[in-house]
mmCIF file of C-alpha atoms in Angstrom:
data_model
loop_
_atom_site.group_PDB
_atom_site.id
_atom_site.type_symbol
_atom_site.label_atom_id
_atom_site.label_comp_id
_atom_site.label_asym_id
_atom_site.label_seq_id
_atom_site.Cartn_x
_atom_site.Cartn_y
_atom_site.Cartn_z
ATOM 1 C CA MET A 25 1.631 26.845 -6.717
ATOM 2 C CA VAL A 26 -1.838 27.970 -5.708
ATOM 3 C CA PHE A 27 -2.586 30.201 -8.741
ATOM 4 C CA ALA A 28 -1.193 30.697 -12.229
ATOM 5 C CA PRO A 29 2.211 32.377 -12.199
ATOM 6 C CA ASP A 30 0.924 35.703 -13.555
ATOM 7 C CA THR A 31 -1.796 35.734 -10.902
ATOM 8 C CA GLU A 32 0.718 35.167 -8.137
ATOM 9 C CA MET A 33 2.988 37.848 -9.559
ATOM 10 C CA ASN A 34 0.129 40.369 -9.712
ATOM 11 C CA LEU A 35 -0.891 39.499 -6.148
ATOM 12 C CA GLY A 36 2.711 40.058 -5.038
ATOM 13 C CA ALA A 37 2.826 43.423 -6.770
ATOM 14 C CA ALA A 38 -0.458 44.391 -5.124
ATOM 15 C CA VAL A 39 0.843 43.453 -1.663
ATOM 16 C CA ASP A 40 4.084 45.377 -2.325
ATOM 17 C CA LEU A 41 2.122 48.400 -3.529
ATOM 18 C CA VAL A 42 -0.163 48.502 -0.506
ATOM 19 C CA ASN A 43 2.751 47.947 1.897
ATOM 20 C CA THR A 44 4.660 50.943 0.513
ATOM 21 C CA ALA A 45 2.430 52.982 2.817
ATOM 22 C CA ARG A 46 2.483 50.568 5.777
ATOM 23 C CA ARG A 47 6.069 50.516 6.874
ATOM 24 C CA ARG A 48 6.803 50.537 10.617
ATOM 25 C CA ASP A 49 9.420 53.240 10.112
ATOM 26 C CA GLY A 50 6.706 55.577 8.806
ATOM 27 C CA ARG A 51 8.466 56.141 5.489
ATOM 28 C CA ASP A 52 6.250 56.031 2.421
ATOM 29 C CA ALA A 53 8.173 53.866 -0.037
ATOM 30 C CA LEU A 54 6.175 55.418 -2.858
ATOM 31 C CA ALA A 55 6.885 59.047 -2.111
ATOM 32 C CA THR A 56 8.910 60.000 -5.169
ATOM 33 C CA VAL A 57 8.981 59.403 -8.893
ATOM 34 C CA GLU A 58 12.242 57.479 -8.274
ATOM 35 C CA ASP A 59 10.395 55.203 -5.786
ATOM 36 C CA LEU A 60 7.739 54.551 -8.453
ATOM 37 C CA SER A 61 10.430 53.752 -11.062
ATOM 38 C CA GLU A 62 11.958 51.266 -8.659
ATOM 39 C CA PHE A 63 8.570 49.638 -8.102
ATOM 40 C CA TYR A 64 8.006 49.524 -11.879
ATOM 41 C CA ARG A 65 11.359 47.795 -12.459
ATOM 42 C CA ARG A 66 11.007 45.435 -9.494
ATOM 43 C CA TRP A 67 7.744 44.019 -10.846
ATOM 44 C CA GLY A 68 8.805 43.912 -14.474
ATOM 45 C CA TYR A 69 6.136 46.160 -15.934
ATOM 46 C CA THR A 70 6.467 46.611 -19.686
ATOM 47 C CA VAL A 71 3.800 49.265 -20.206
ATOM 48 C CA ARG A 72 4.028 53.014 -20.555
ATOM 49 C CA HIS A 73 5.973 54.681 -17.768
ATOM 50 C CA ASP A 74 5.778 58.480 -17.762
ATOM 51 C CA GLU A 75 8.063 58.987 -14.754
ATOM 52 C CA ASP A 76 6.360 62.157 -13.626
ATOM 53 C CA ALA A 77 4.403 63.553 -10.687
ATOM 54 C CA ASP A 78 1.025 62.925 -12.368
ATOM 55 C CA GLU A 79 1.823 59.251 -12.787
ATOM 56 C CA LEU A 80 2.978 59.028 -9.194
ATOM 57 C CA ALA A 81 -0.287 60.641 -7.975
ATOM 58 C CA GLY A 82 -2.295 58.180 -10.102
ATOM 59 C CA VAL A 83 -0.456 55.149 -8.721
ATOM 60 C CA ARG A 84 -0.800 56.429 -5.169
ATOM 61 C CA ALA A 85 -4.579 56.772 -5.738
ATOM 62 C CA ALA A 86 -4.640 53.240 -7.163
ATOM 63 C CA ARG A 87 -2.779 52.071 -4.049
ATOM 64 C CA ALA A 88 -5.691 53.160 -1.844
ATOM 65 C CA ARG A 89 -8.191 51.313 -4.049
ATOM 66 C CA VAL A 90 -6.069 48.155 -4.042
ATOM 67 C CA ALA A 91 -5.641 48.383 -0.236
ATOM 68 C CA ALA A 92 -9.397 48.456 0.209
ATOM 69 C CA LEU A 93 -9.587 44.899 -1.112
ATOM 70 C CA TRP A 94 -8.020 43.649 2.150
ATOM 71 C CA ASP A 95 -10.729 45.346 4.198
ATOM 72 C CA VAL A 96 -13.759 43.681 2.593
ATOM 73 C CA ASP A 97 -15.098 40.180 2.259
ATOM 74 C CA ARG A 98 -15.268 38.212 -0.955
ATOM 75 C CA ASP A 99 -18.821 39.209 -1.887
ATOM 76 C CA THR A 100 -18.164 42.888 -1.251
ATOM 77 C CA ALA A 101 -14.969 42.738 -3.326
ATOM 78 C CA VAL A 102 -16.786 41.608 -6.466
ATOM 79 C CA PRO A 103 -18.384 44.948 -7.430
ATOM 80 C CA LEU A 104 -15.090 46.708 -6.643
ATOM 81 C CA LEU A 105 -13.223 44.331 -8.955
ATOM 82 C CA ASN A 106 -15.844 44.619 -11.695
ATOM 83 C CA GLU A 107 -15.575 48.414 -11.516
ATOM 84 C CA MET A 108 -11.783 48.256 -11.791
ATOM 85 C CA LEU A 109 -12.065 46.076 -14.856
ATOM 86 C CA ASP A 110 -14.824 48.189 -16.434
ATOM 87 C CA ARG A 111 -13.144 51.558 -15.859
ATOM 88 C CA GLY A 112 -9.801 50.117 -17.013
ATOM 89 C CA GLY A 113 -11.334 48.941 -20.300
ATOM 90 C CA ALA A 114 -10.074 45.389 -19.723
ATOM 91 C CA VAL A 115 -9.828 43.256 -22.854
ATOM 92 C CA LEU A 116 -8.013 39.976 -22.360
ATOM 93 C CA HIS A 117 -5.077 38.955 -24.538
ATOM 94 C CA LEU A 118 -2.688 36.072 -24.183
ATOM 95 C CA VAL A 119 0.886 37.309 -24.535
ATOM 96 C CA ARG A 120 4.421 36.011 -24.172
ATOM 97 C CA HIS A 121 7.377 38.331 -23.651
ATOM 98 C CA ASP A 122 10.751 38.536 -21.991
ATOM 99 C CA ASP A 123 11.234 35.424 -19.815
ATOM 100 C CA LEU A 124 7.505 34.940 -19.178
ATOM 101 C CA ASP A 125 5.533 32.198 -20.862
ATOM 102 C CA TRP A 126 1.921 32.730 -22.007
ATOM 103 C CA HIS A 127 -0.002 34.913 -19.606
ATOM 104 C CA LEU A 128 -2.839 37.406 -19.662
ATOM 105 C CA HIS A 129 -2.715 41.112 -20.327
ATOM 106 C CA ALA A 130 -5.910 43.128 -20.271
ATOM 107 C CA THR A 131 -4.613 46.561 -21.178
ATOM 108 C CA GLY A 132 -2.624 47.983 -24.050
ATOM 109 C CA PRO A 133 1.014 49.141 -23.891
ATOM 110 C CA ASP A 134 -0.011 52.802 -23.851
ATOM 111 C CA THR A 135 -2.412 52.477 -20.899
ATOM 112 C CA PRO A 136 -1.432 54.641 -17.891
ATOM 113 C CA LEU A 137 0.452 52.690 -15.261
ATOM 114 C CA ALA A 138 -2.150 53.310 -12.521
ATOM 115 C CA THR A 139 -4.852 51.773 -14.750
ATOM 116 C CA VAL A 140 -2.627 48.801 -15.552
ATOM 117 C CA ILE A 141 -2.022 48.228 -11.841
ATOM 118 C CA LEU A 142 -5.722 48.340 -11.057
ATOM 119 C CA VAL A 143 -6.694 46.035 -13.939
ATOM 120 C CA GLU A 144 -3.915 43.507 -13.237
ATOM 121 C CA THR A 145 -4.761 43.491 -9.557
ATOM 122 C CA ALA A 146 -8.450 43.026 -10.359
ATOM 123 C CA MET A 147 -7.639 40.149 -12.716
ATOM 124 C CA ALA A 148 -5.584 38.407 -10.035
ATOM 125 C CA MET A 149 -8.282 38.957 -7.472
ATOM 126 C CA VAL A 150 -10.856 37.544 -9.869
ATOM 127 C CA ASP A 151 -8.929 34.241 -9.680
ATOM 128 C CA VAL A 152 -8.902 34.542 -5.893
ATOM 129 C CA VAL A 153 -12.679 35.066 -5.801
ATOM 130 C CA ARG A 154 -13.463 32.364 -8.379
ATOM 131 C CA THR A 155 -11.445 29.736 -6.500
ATOM 132 C CA ASP A 156 -12.982 30.765 -3.165
ATOM 133 C CA GLU A 157 -9.534 31.593 -1.767
ATOM 134 C CA TYR A 158 -10.267 35.108 -0.528
ATOM 135 C CA ASP A 159 -9.250 34.163 2.987
ATOM 136 C CA ARG A 160 -5.648 34.059 1.716
ATOM 137 C CA LEU A 161 -5.737 37.875 1.817
ATOM 138 C CA GLN A 162 -4.640 38.729 5.316
ATOM 139 C CA HIS A 163 -3.246 41.439 7.571
ATOM 140 C CA CYS A 164 0.042 40.917 9.349
ATOM 141 C CA GLU A 165 -0.540 39.406 12.823
ATOM 142 C CA ALA A 166 2.127 41.513 14.548
ATOM 143 C CA ASP A 167 0.551 43.836 17.100
ATOM 144 C CA ASP A 168 2.285 46.947 15.808
ATOM 145 C CA CYS A 169 1.912 46.292 12.069
ATOM 146 C CA ASP A 170 -0.882 47.017 9.611
ATOM 147 C CA ALA A 171 0.802 45.583 6.503
ATOM 148 C CA VAL A 172 -0.974 43.108 4.259
ATOM 149 C CA LEU A 173 -0.032 39.762 2.764
ATOM 150 C CA VAL A 174 -1.313 36.989 0.572
ATOM 151 C CA ASP A 175 -0.739 33.535 2.111
ATOM 152 C CA LEU A 176 0.293 31.344 -0.810
ATOM 153 C CA SER A 177 1.606 28.542 1.407
ATOM 154 C CA ARG A 178 0.085 25.096 0.997
ATOM 155 C CA ASN A 179 -0.837 24.782 4.658
ATOM 156 C CA ARG A 180 -2.048 28.380 4.991
ATOM 157 C CA SER A 181 0.424 29.018 7.788
ATOM 158 C CA ARG A 182 1.742 32.477 6.841
ATOM 159 C CA ARG A 183 1.094 35.021 9.568
ATOM 160 C CA PHE A 184 3.518 37.871 9.101
ATOM 161 C CA CYS A 185 4.356 40.386 6.402
ATOM 162 C CA ASP A 186 7.663 40.675 4.574
ATOM 163 C CA VAL A 187 7.946 44.450 4.670
ATOM 164 C CA ASN A 188 8.548 45.056 8.394
ATOM 165 C CA GLY A 189 10.484 41.980 9.537
ATOM 166 C CA CYS A 190 7.621 40.943 11.739
ATOM 167 C CA ALA A 191 8.263 37.177 11.615
ATOM 168 C CA ASN A 192 11.834 37.685 12.749
ATOM 169 C CA ARG A 193 10.754 40.022 15.594
ATOM 170 C CA ALA A 194 8.116 37.490 16.718
ATOM 171 C CA HIS A 195 10.639 34.650 16.698
ATOM 172 C CA VAL A 196 13.142 36.691 18.706
ATOM 173 C CA ALA A 197 10.443 37.637 21.208
ATOM 174 C CA ALA A 198 9.372 34.010 21.581
ATOM 175 C CA TYR A 199 12.971 32.884 22.022
ATOM 176 C CA ARG A 200 13.552 35.536 24.717
ATOM 177 C CA ALA A 201 10.358 34.507 26.508
ATOM 178 C CA ARG A 202 11.366 30.853 26.475
ATOM 179 C CA ARG A 203 14.851 31.708 27.657
ATOM 180 C CA SER A 204 13.498 33.913 30.439
ATOM 181 C CA ALA A 205 11.108 31.159 31.550
ATOM 182 C CA SER A 206 13.872 28.536 31.592
ATOM 183 C CA THR A 207 16.170 30.692 33.772
ATOM 184 C CA ASP A 208 13.385 31.828 36.128
ATOM 185 C CA PRO A 209 14.087 30.169 39.537
ATOM 186 C CA ALA A 210 10.379 29.810 40.293
#
């Protein structure tokens, strides 16, 4: 494990959020209130969930701000993260609930979901910045993909996103190239 479990979970949620708009099939996986509810359940949020168009618009706006973190360097990210924490009114509390051991929350249970996402993402990114691991934030290396990822592998070998099946497509292409080369009579 590279980071604390709650940090890794928040990084995963941030990647998933950004990639809802970066699917190869062109479908926005955060287009409806139902999509947002699925995202909410998938990542185990326990805060207020209004399940309406205003909340969806707020989370979609948060998605753009989170996505920007993959397009800047570590030093440029810091003021963005500080602004997310300031505007979100972050106040740290250790909490334990459901199946999760002690972890940090920085917003109250009635805070709007978009604010919670921004604050939790900022808190996770603070750990990334403080440990000088910002280079773990990457873009998928597939030529036709603009999805993002966080490489949490020990040897920093992750190259492809999970959302578009890029690793599988790259492996198939490499296999076909090797096979073609081995059957080429030249």
